[in-house]
Amino acid sequence: MSEEKNLYTFENPEYRKTYWHTCSHVLAQAMKRLHPEVKLAIGPAIENGFYYDFDTPEPFSETQLAELEAEMRKICKEKLKLERFELPRAEALALMEEKGEPYKVELINDLPEDAVISFYRQGEFTDLCAGPHLDSTGRIKGNAIKLTACNAAYWRGDSNRQTLQRIYGVAFPKKDELDEYLAKIEEAKKRDHRKLGRELGLFMLRDEGPGFPFFLPRGMVLRNTLIDYWRQVHKRYGYVEISTPMMLNRQLWERSGHWDHYKDNMYTTVIDGTDFAIKPMNCPGGMLVYSSQPHSYRDLPLRVGELGLVHRHELSGALHGLFRVRCFTQDDAHIFMTWDQMKDEIKNVVRLFDEVYSVFGLSYQIEVSTMPEDHMGDEKDWDFATETLKAAVEELGKDYVINEGDGAFYGPKLDFHLADSLGRTWQCGTIQLDMQLPERFELEYVGEDGEKHRPVMIHRVVLGSIERFIGVITEHFAGAFPTWLSPVQVKVLPVTDRAAEYADQVASKLDNMGFRVEVDHRNEKIGKKIREAQLEKVPYMLVVGDRDMENGTVSPRHRADGDLGAMSFDEFVALLTDVVESKAKK
């Protein structure tokens, strides 16, 4: 019974999609009531709400969006029944021509000859639509609708076609759910890594290099601290590190399959009459490293990490801060192993992922992606590899969901979807089994039987890319990075000029101990210095004045906990050391 009840709640993604799709029709009906001259294009449900595209010369103002919202609420109160009906092509075209809807006419003309042409009617409003929809506009909670934006959009995504106005909206079954969602959106805006990256001096993006981020001094400290941690973890888990060239010749990319399948996303050049490509991924170089010397079964598993800078040609419209760039450092590793070692190695990687993500306070869900239709290799090998992935996860006591047919053409994979402090999900970690690349590069090892065998391999990334992960954790922590990761860990704030020399002495001692420290020597009131250090999200502020000079003490403030009271320098160092070494999330 409870399962049947959940069919008609937002817990059911199909119901949620149907609800939002119906909302888009209510928006279109409200538009035609208030602005009958506007022409209708399309209005689907999307991942977080719905939109409708309209042909109107001017974008809609906040006032007009509010008027549309009010009309939508009226339509919900009218409890109009949604009725589906079908028409033959000629009648369907005549109906839309009579209503003066040229975009609907074009859509009907583009349908296959044998297509069922269906419409939905609600009151005086009729729209071309395949459905499905709710049975009544009364099912929609009118006061839980919000139109969120109006942007330009090309008809059918073609920049040579008409520019339309796309109105976005969202709706929920309860007003408090809408309020909670809108509060999260506002919080997400405050946490936007592009905004914080600029304010905190972490990185910049320039028109001179679209999609190629510049890391600034504080951003480099953050980046290098993250990489240092990556190296420490990987050393403990038995990895060696390599570096492969950024540019390799066409023959290699043909052998790996990238030249045929990925060339449009690669930057290419010609050197000495030979085609070369800047690497879009590290894997082929890793294959050359493995094959550069003979291997025995005693060498396996061989875990090889690489922080490789890769370049990919992304469309300019897809670029987005550090989340979508044209060059990034992929924290790759390739694990070469026997088939018998596969399960233990997968478990070892999952344990590493578990440790890393927990340090950042990121929870995750695992997705198992299975064999696609367009795949290489024997189905028997695919079945074995997929079942091994599942068994490894199960033996670690972890849950997973199946993503049917979404594996790569060369092997099944585990994807790790991270949830941040706002509950948003990010796909960062991947464990990808590969039975094909070792074959293409004729990789071998000598087994216990003295014969040559083909290893199987794992491609895996834990952070995904250093740049994107920095974007994720910037938003996750709202720029207030844990002390161990913070570009500036301590800011010393002298109360008066008399304390300036003592402040420098304190800072020098901390610096010599390996802490990242700055002194604010500006001739400003202490209150302003504290406020600005708070805005810079520095974890610890050391306020030092005459009494501290006399007693050899410091007066620390924590950005979240406030004044910690006067303490000896050694006491503060012990506190700071514990926070940094434990990688506490404060």
Coordinates of C-alpha atoms in Angstrom, one line a residue, residues 123-470:
G123 CA -10.2 24.7 -20.4
E124 CA -9.8 27.1 -23.4
F125 CA -6.1 26.0 -23.9
T126 CA -4.9 23.3 -26.2
D127 CA -1.3 22.2 -26.8
L128 CA 0.4 19.7 -29.0
C129 CA 1.9 17.1 -26.6
A130 CA 2.7 13.4 -26.2
G131 CA 2.2 13.6 -22.4
P132 CA 1.8 12.3 -19.9
H133 CA 0.1 14.8 -17.6
L134 CA -1.8 15.0 -14.4
D135 CA -5.6 14.7 -14.7
S136 CA -6.3 18.2 -13.4
T137 CA -4.6 21.5 -12.9
G138 CA -6.1 21.3 -9.3
R139 CA -3.5 18.7 -8.5
I140 CA -0.8 21.5 -8.6
K141 CA -0.3 23.5 -5.4
G142 CA -0.6 27.0 -6.8
N143 CA 1.3 28.8 -3.9
A144 CA 4.3 26.4 -4.4
I145 CA 5.1 27.5 -8.0
K146 CA 8.0 29.8 -8.7
L147 CA 9.2 31.2 -12.0
T148 CA 12.9 31.5 -11.6
A149 CA 14.4 33.0 -14.7
C150 CA 13.9 34.2 -18.3
N151 CA 16.8 33.6 -20.8
A152 CA 17.2 33.7 -24.5
A153 CA 17.2 30.3 -26.3
Y154 CA 17.4 29.4 -30.0
W155 CA 14.6 27.5 -31.6
R156 CA 15.7 23.8 -31.7
G157 CA 19.1 24.8 -30.4
D158 CA 20.1 26.3 -33.8
S159 CA 21.8 29.6 -33.7
N160 CA 20.6 30.4 -37.2
R161 CA 17.0 30.1 -36.1
Q162 CA 14.7 32.4 -34.2
T163 CA 15.7 33.6 -30.7
L164 CA 13.0 32.7 -28.2
Q165 CA 12.5 33.6 -24.6
R166 CA 12.8 30.6 -22.2
I167 CA 11.0 30.9 -18.9
Y168 CA 12.2 28.5 -16.2
G169 CA 10.1 27.5 -13.2
V170 CA 9.9 25.0 -10.4
A171 CA 7.0 23.7 -8.3
F172 CA 6.4 21.4 -5.4
P173 CA 3.4 19.7 -3.7
K174 CA 4.0 21.8 -0.6
K175 CA 4.8 25.5 0.0
D176 CA 7.5 24.7 2.6
E177 CA 9.3 22.4 0.1
L178 CA 9.4 25.3 -2.4
D179 CA 10.8 27.6 0.3
E180 CA 13.4 25.0 1.3
Y181 CA 14.4 24.6 -2.4
L182 CA 14.7 28.4 -3.0
A183 CA 16.7 28.8 0.2
K184 CA 19.2 26.2 -1.2
I185 CA 19.4 28.0 -4.5
E186 CA 20.2 31.3 -2.7
E187 CA 22.8 29.5 -0.6
A188 CA 24.3 27.9 -3.7
K189 CA 24.6 31.4 -5.3
K190 CA 26.6 32.5 -2.3
R191 CA 28.8 29.4 -2.6
D192 CA 29.4 29.7 -6.3
H193 CA 33.1 28.8 -6.7
R194 CA 33.6 31.4 -9.4
K195 CA 32.5 34.1 -7.1
L196 CA 34.5 32.8 -4.1
G197 CA 37.5 32.0 -6.3
R198 CA 37.6 35.7 -7.2
E199 CA 36.9 37.0 -3.7
L200 CA 39.5 34.7 -2.0
G201 CA 42.2 35.1 -4.7
L202 CA 42.2 31.5 -5.7
F203 CA 42.0 31.5 -9.4
M204 CA 40.9 33.6 -12.4
L205 CA 39.4 33.0 -15.8
R206 CA 40.3 35.4 -18.7
D207 CA 39.0 36.0 -22.2
E208 CA 42.6 35.6 -23.4
G209 CA 42.4 31.9 -22.5
P210 CA 38.7 30.7 -22.3
G211 CA 38.5 27.5 -20.4
F212 CA 42.2 27.7 -19.3
P213 CA 42.2 28.7 -15.6
F214 CA 44.9 30.7 -14.0
F215 CA 45.8 29.7 -10.4
L216 CA 46.8 32.6 -8.2
P217 CA 49.2 32.4 -5.2
R218 CA 46.6 31.4 -2.6
G219 CA 45.0 29.0 -5.1
M220 CA 48.3 27.4 -5.7
V221 CA 48.8 26.8 -2.0
L222 CA 45.4 25.1 -1.9
R223 CA 46.1 23.1 -5.0
N224 CA 49.6 22.0 -3.8
T225 CA 48.2 21.1 -0.4
L226 CA 45.6 18.9 -2.1
I227 CA 48.2 17.3 -4.3
D228 CA 50.5 16.6 -1.3
Y229 CA 47.6 14.9 0.4
W230 CA 46.9 12.8 -2.7
R231 CA 50.6 11.7 -2.8
Q232 CA 50.6 10.8 0.8
V233 CA 47.5 8.6 0.5
H234 CA 48.7 6.9 -2.7
K235 CA 52.1 6.1 -1.2
R236 CA 50.3 4.4 1.7
Y237 CA 48.2 2.4 -0.7
G238 CA 51.2 1.1 -2.7
Y239 CA 51.2 3.3 -5.7
V240 CA 54.2 4.5 -7.7
E241 CA 54.0 7.8 -9.6
I242 CA 54.9 8.6 -13.2
S243 CA 54.7 11.5 -15.6
T244 CA 54.1 11.0 -19.3
P245 CA 54.5 13.5 -22.2
M246 CA 51.8 16.1 -22.9
M247 CA 52.1 15.5 -26.7
L248 CA 52.4 12.2 -28.5
N249 CA 52.2 11.2 -32.2
R250 CA 49.2 10.2 -34.2
Q251 CA 50.3 6.6 -34.4
L252 CA 49.9 6.2 -30.7
W253 CA 46.4 7.8 -30.7
E254 CA 45.3 5.6 -33.6
R255 CA 46.5 2.6 -31.6
S256 CA 44.5 3.6 -28.6
G257 CA 41.4 4.4 -30.6
H258 CA 41.3 8.1 -29.7
W259 CA 42.2 9.4 -33.2
D260 CA 39.1 7.7 -34.7
H261 CA 36.7 8.3 -31.8
Y262 CA 37.9 11.4 -30.1
K263 CA 39.8 13.5 -32.6
D264 CA 37.3 16.4 -32.6
N265 CA 38.0 17.0 -28.9
M266 CA 41.8 16.9 -29.3
Y267 CA 44.2 19.7 -30.1
T268 CA 46.5 18.7 -32.9
T269 CA 49.7 20.0 -34.6
V270 CA 52.3 18.9 -37.0
I271 CA 56.0 18.4 -36.0
D272 CA 58.6 17.4 -38.6
G273 CA 55.8 16.4 -41.0
T274 CA 54.2 14.1 -38.5
D275 CA 50.7 14.6 -36.9
F276 CA 50.8 15.0 -33.1
A277 CA 48.1 15.5 -30.5
I278 CA 48.1 17.0 -27.0
K279 CA 46.9 14.3 -24.8
P280 CA 43.2 14.4 -23.8
M281 CA 43.9 11.6 -21.3
N282 CA 46.8 9.9 -19.7
C283 CA 46.1 6.2 -20.5
P284 CA 48.1 5.6 -23.7
G285 CA 51.2 7.0 -22.1
G286 CA 50.7 4.7 -19.2
M287 CA 50.5 1.8 -21.5
L288 CA 53.9 2.7 -23.0
V289 CA 55.4 2.9 -19.5
Y290 CA 54.2 -0.6 -18.7
S291 CA 55.4 -2.1 -22.0
S292 CA 58.9 -0.4 -21.6
Q293 CA 60.2 -3.4 -19.6
P294 CA 59.3 -7.0 -19.0
H295 CA 57.0 -7.9 -16.1
S296 CA 56.5 -11.1 -14.0
Y297 CA 53.4 -12.1 -12.1
R298 CA 55.5 -11.1 -9.0
D299 CA 55.3 -7.5 -10.1
L300 CA 51.5 -7.5 -10.1
P301 CA 49.4 -5.8 -9.1
L302 CA 51.3 -2.8 -10.3
R303 CA 49.6 0.5 -9.2
V304 CA 50.8 3.5 -11.2
G305 CA 49.5 7.0 -10.5
E306 CA 49.8 10.1 -12.6
L307 CA 48.8 13.7 -12.1
G308 CA 48.7 14.4 -15.8
L309 CA 47.7 17.7 -17.4
V310 CA 45.3 17.0 -20.2
H311 CA 43.6 19.2 -22.8
R312 CA 40.2 18.7 -24.4
H313 CA 38.4 20.9 -26.9
E314 CA 35.1 21.8 -25.2
L315 CA 32.5 24.0 -26.9
S316 CA 32.6 27.6 -25.5
G317 CA 29.0 27.4 -24.4
A318 CA 29.8 24.4 -22.2
L319 CA 32.6 26.1 -20.2
H320 CA 31.7 26.7 -16.6
G321 CA 34.3 27.9 -14.0
L322 CA 36.5 25.1 -12.9
F323 CA 33.7 22.5 -13.5
R324 CA 34.1 22.5 -17.3
V325 CA 37.4 23.6 -18.6
R326 CA 39.7 22.9 -21.6
C327 CA 42.8 21.9 -19.6
F328 CA 42.8 20.1 -16.3
T329 CA 45.0 17.8 -14.1
Q330 CA 43.5 14.3 -14.0
D331 CA 44.5 12.3 -10.9
D332 CA 44.7 9.1 -12.9
A333 CA 46.0 5.7 -11.8
H334 CA 46.3 2.5 -13.9
I335 CA 46.4 -0.8 -12.0
F336 CA 47.8 -3.7 -14.0
M337 CA 46.8 -7.1 -12.5
T338 CA 45.8 -10.7 -13.1
W339 CA 42.1 -11.6 -13.4
D340 CA 42.4 -13.4 -10.0
Q341 CA 43.5 -10.1 -8.3
M342 CA 40.7 -8.1 -9.8
K343 CA 38.3 -8.2 -6.8
D344 CA 40.9 -7.4 -4.2
E345 CA 42.2 -4.5 -6.2
I346 CA 38.7 -3.0 -6.6
K347 CA 38.2 -3.3 -2.9
N348 CA 41.5 -1.6 -2.3
V349 CA 40.5 1.3 -4.5
V350 CA 37.1 1.7 -2.9
R351 CA 38.8 1.8 0.6
L352 CA 41.1 4.6 -0.7
F353 CA 38.1 6.5 -2.1
D354 CA 36.3 6.0 1.2
E355 CA 39.2 7.5 3.1
V356 CA 39.7 10.5 0.9
Y357 CA 36.0 11.4 0.6
S358 CA 35.5 11.1 4.4
V359 CA 38.3 13.6 5.0
F360 CA 36.3 16.2 3.1
G361 CA 33.0 15.2 4.6
L362 CA 31.6 14.1 1.3
S363 CA 29.2 11.1 1.3
Y364 CA 28.6 9.1 -1.9
Q365 CA 26.5 6.7 -3.8
I366 CA 28.0 4.0 -6.0
E367 CA 26.6 3.3 -9.5
V368 CA 27.5 0.1 -11.4
S369 CA 27.5 0.8 -15.2
T370 CA 27.0 -2.3 -17.2
M371 CA 27.8 -3.5 -20.8
P372 CA 26.6 -1.1 -23.6
E373 CA 25.3 -2.3 -26.9
D374 CA 28.4 -1.0 -28.7
H375 CA 31.0 -2.9 -26.8
M376 CA 34.2 -4.8 -27.5
G377 CA 35.2 -8.2 -26.2
D378 CA 33.6 -11.4 -25.1
E379 CA 30.3 -11.2 -23.2
K380 CA 31.7 -13.9 -20.8
D381 CA 34.5 -11.6 -19.8
W382 CA 32.1 -8.7 -19.4
D383 CA 29.8 -10.8 -17.1
F384 CA 32.8 -11.8 -15.0
A385 CA 34.1 -8.3 -14.7
T386 CA 30.6 -6.8 -13.9
E387 CA 29.9 -9.5 -11.2
T388 CA 33.3 -8.9 -9.7
L389 CA 32.6 -5.2 -9.4
K390 CA 29.3 -5.9 -7.6
A391 CA 30.8 -8.6 -5.3
A392 CA 33.7 -6.2 -4.3
V393 CA 31.2 -3.5 -3.3
E394 CA 28.9 -6.0 -1.5
E395 CA 31.8 -7.5 0.4
L396 CA 32.6 -4.0 1.7
G397 CA 29.1 -3.7 3.0
K398 CA 28.2 -0.9 0.5
D399 CA 25.0 -0.4 -1.5
Y400 CA 24.9 0.4 -5.2
V401 CA 22.5 1.1 -8.0
I402 CA 22.7 -0.3 -11.5
N403 CA 23.1 2.0 -14.5
E404 CA 22.2 -0.4 -17.3
G405 CA 24.2 -0.2 -20.5
D406 CA 26.2 2.8 -19.5
G407 CA 29.7 1.2 -19.2
A408 CA 32.5 2.3 -21.6
F409 CA 32.9 0.2 -24.8
Y410 CA 35.9 -1.5 -23.2
G411 CA 34.6 -2.5 -19.8
P412 CA 32.1 -2.0 -16.9
K413 CA 32.7 0.6 -14.2
L414 CA 31.8 2.0 -10.8
D415 CA 30.9 5.7 -10.6
F416 CA 31.0 7.5 -7.3
H417 CA 28.4 10.3 -7.0
L418 CA 29.4 12.6 -4.1
A419 CA 26.9 14.6 -2.1
D420 CA 28.0 18.0 -0.7
S421 CA 26.8 20.0 2.2
L422 CA 23.8 21.2 0.2
G423 CA 22.8 17.7 -0.9
R424 CA 23.9 18.3 -4.5
T425 CA 25.6 15.4 -6.2
W426 CA 28.9 15.5 -8.2
Q427 CA 30.3 12.6 -10.2
C428 CA 34.1 12.5 -9.3
G429 CA 35.5 9.1 -8.7
T430 CA 35.4 6.3 -11.2
I431 CA 36.8 2.7 -11.2
Q432 CA 36.8 1.5 -14.8
L433 CA 37.7 -2.1 -15.7
D434 CA 39.4 -2.4 -19.1
M435 CA 40.0 -5.7 -20.9
Q436 CA 40.7 -4.0 -24.3
L437 CA 43.6 -1.5 -24.0
P438 CA 46.0 -4.2 -22.7
E439 CA 45.1 -6.1 -25.9
R440 CA 45.6 -3.1 -28.2
F441 CA 49.0 -2.4 -26.7
E442 CA 49.9 -6.1 -26.4
L443 CA 50.8 -5.8 -22.7
E444 CA 52.2 -9.0 -21.1
Y445 CA 53.5 -10.5 -18.0
V446 CA 55.2 -13.9 -17.4
G447 CA 53.0 -16.1 -15.2
E448 CA 54.0 -18.8 -12.6
D449 CA 53.8 -21.3 -15.5
G450 CA 56.6 -19.4 -17.3
E451 CA 54.2 -18.5 -20.1
K452 CA 53.2 -15.0 -21.3
H453 CA 49.8 -13.7 -20.3
R454 CA 47.7 -10.6 -20.8
P455 CA 47.0 -8.5 -17.7
V456 CA 43.7 -6.8 -17.1
M457 CA 43.7 -3.2 -15.9
I458 CA 41.8 -0.6 -13.9
H459 CA 41.6 3.0 -14.9
R460 CA 40.6 5.1 -11.8
V461 CA 40.4 8.7 -10.7
V462 CA 39.5 9.6 -7.1
L463 CA 39.2 13.4 -7.4
G464 CA 38.3 13.3 -11.1
S465 CA 40.3 16.4 -11.9
I466 CA 42.2 18.6 -9.5
E467 CA 40.5 21.8 -10.9
R468 CA 37.0 20.4 -10.7
F469 CA 37.5 19.0 -7.3
I470 CA 38.7 22.4 -6.0

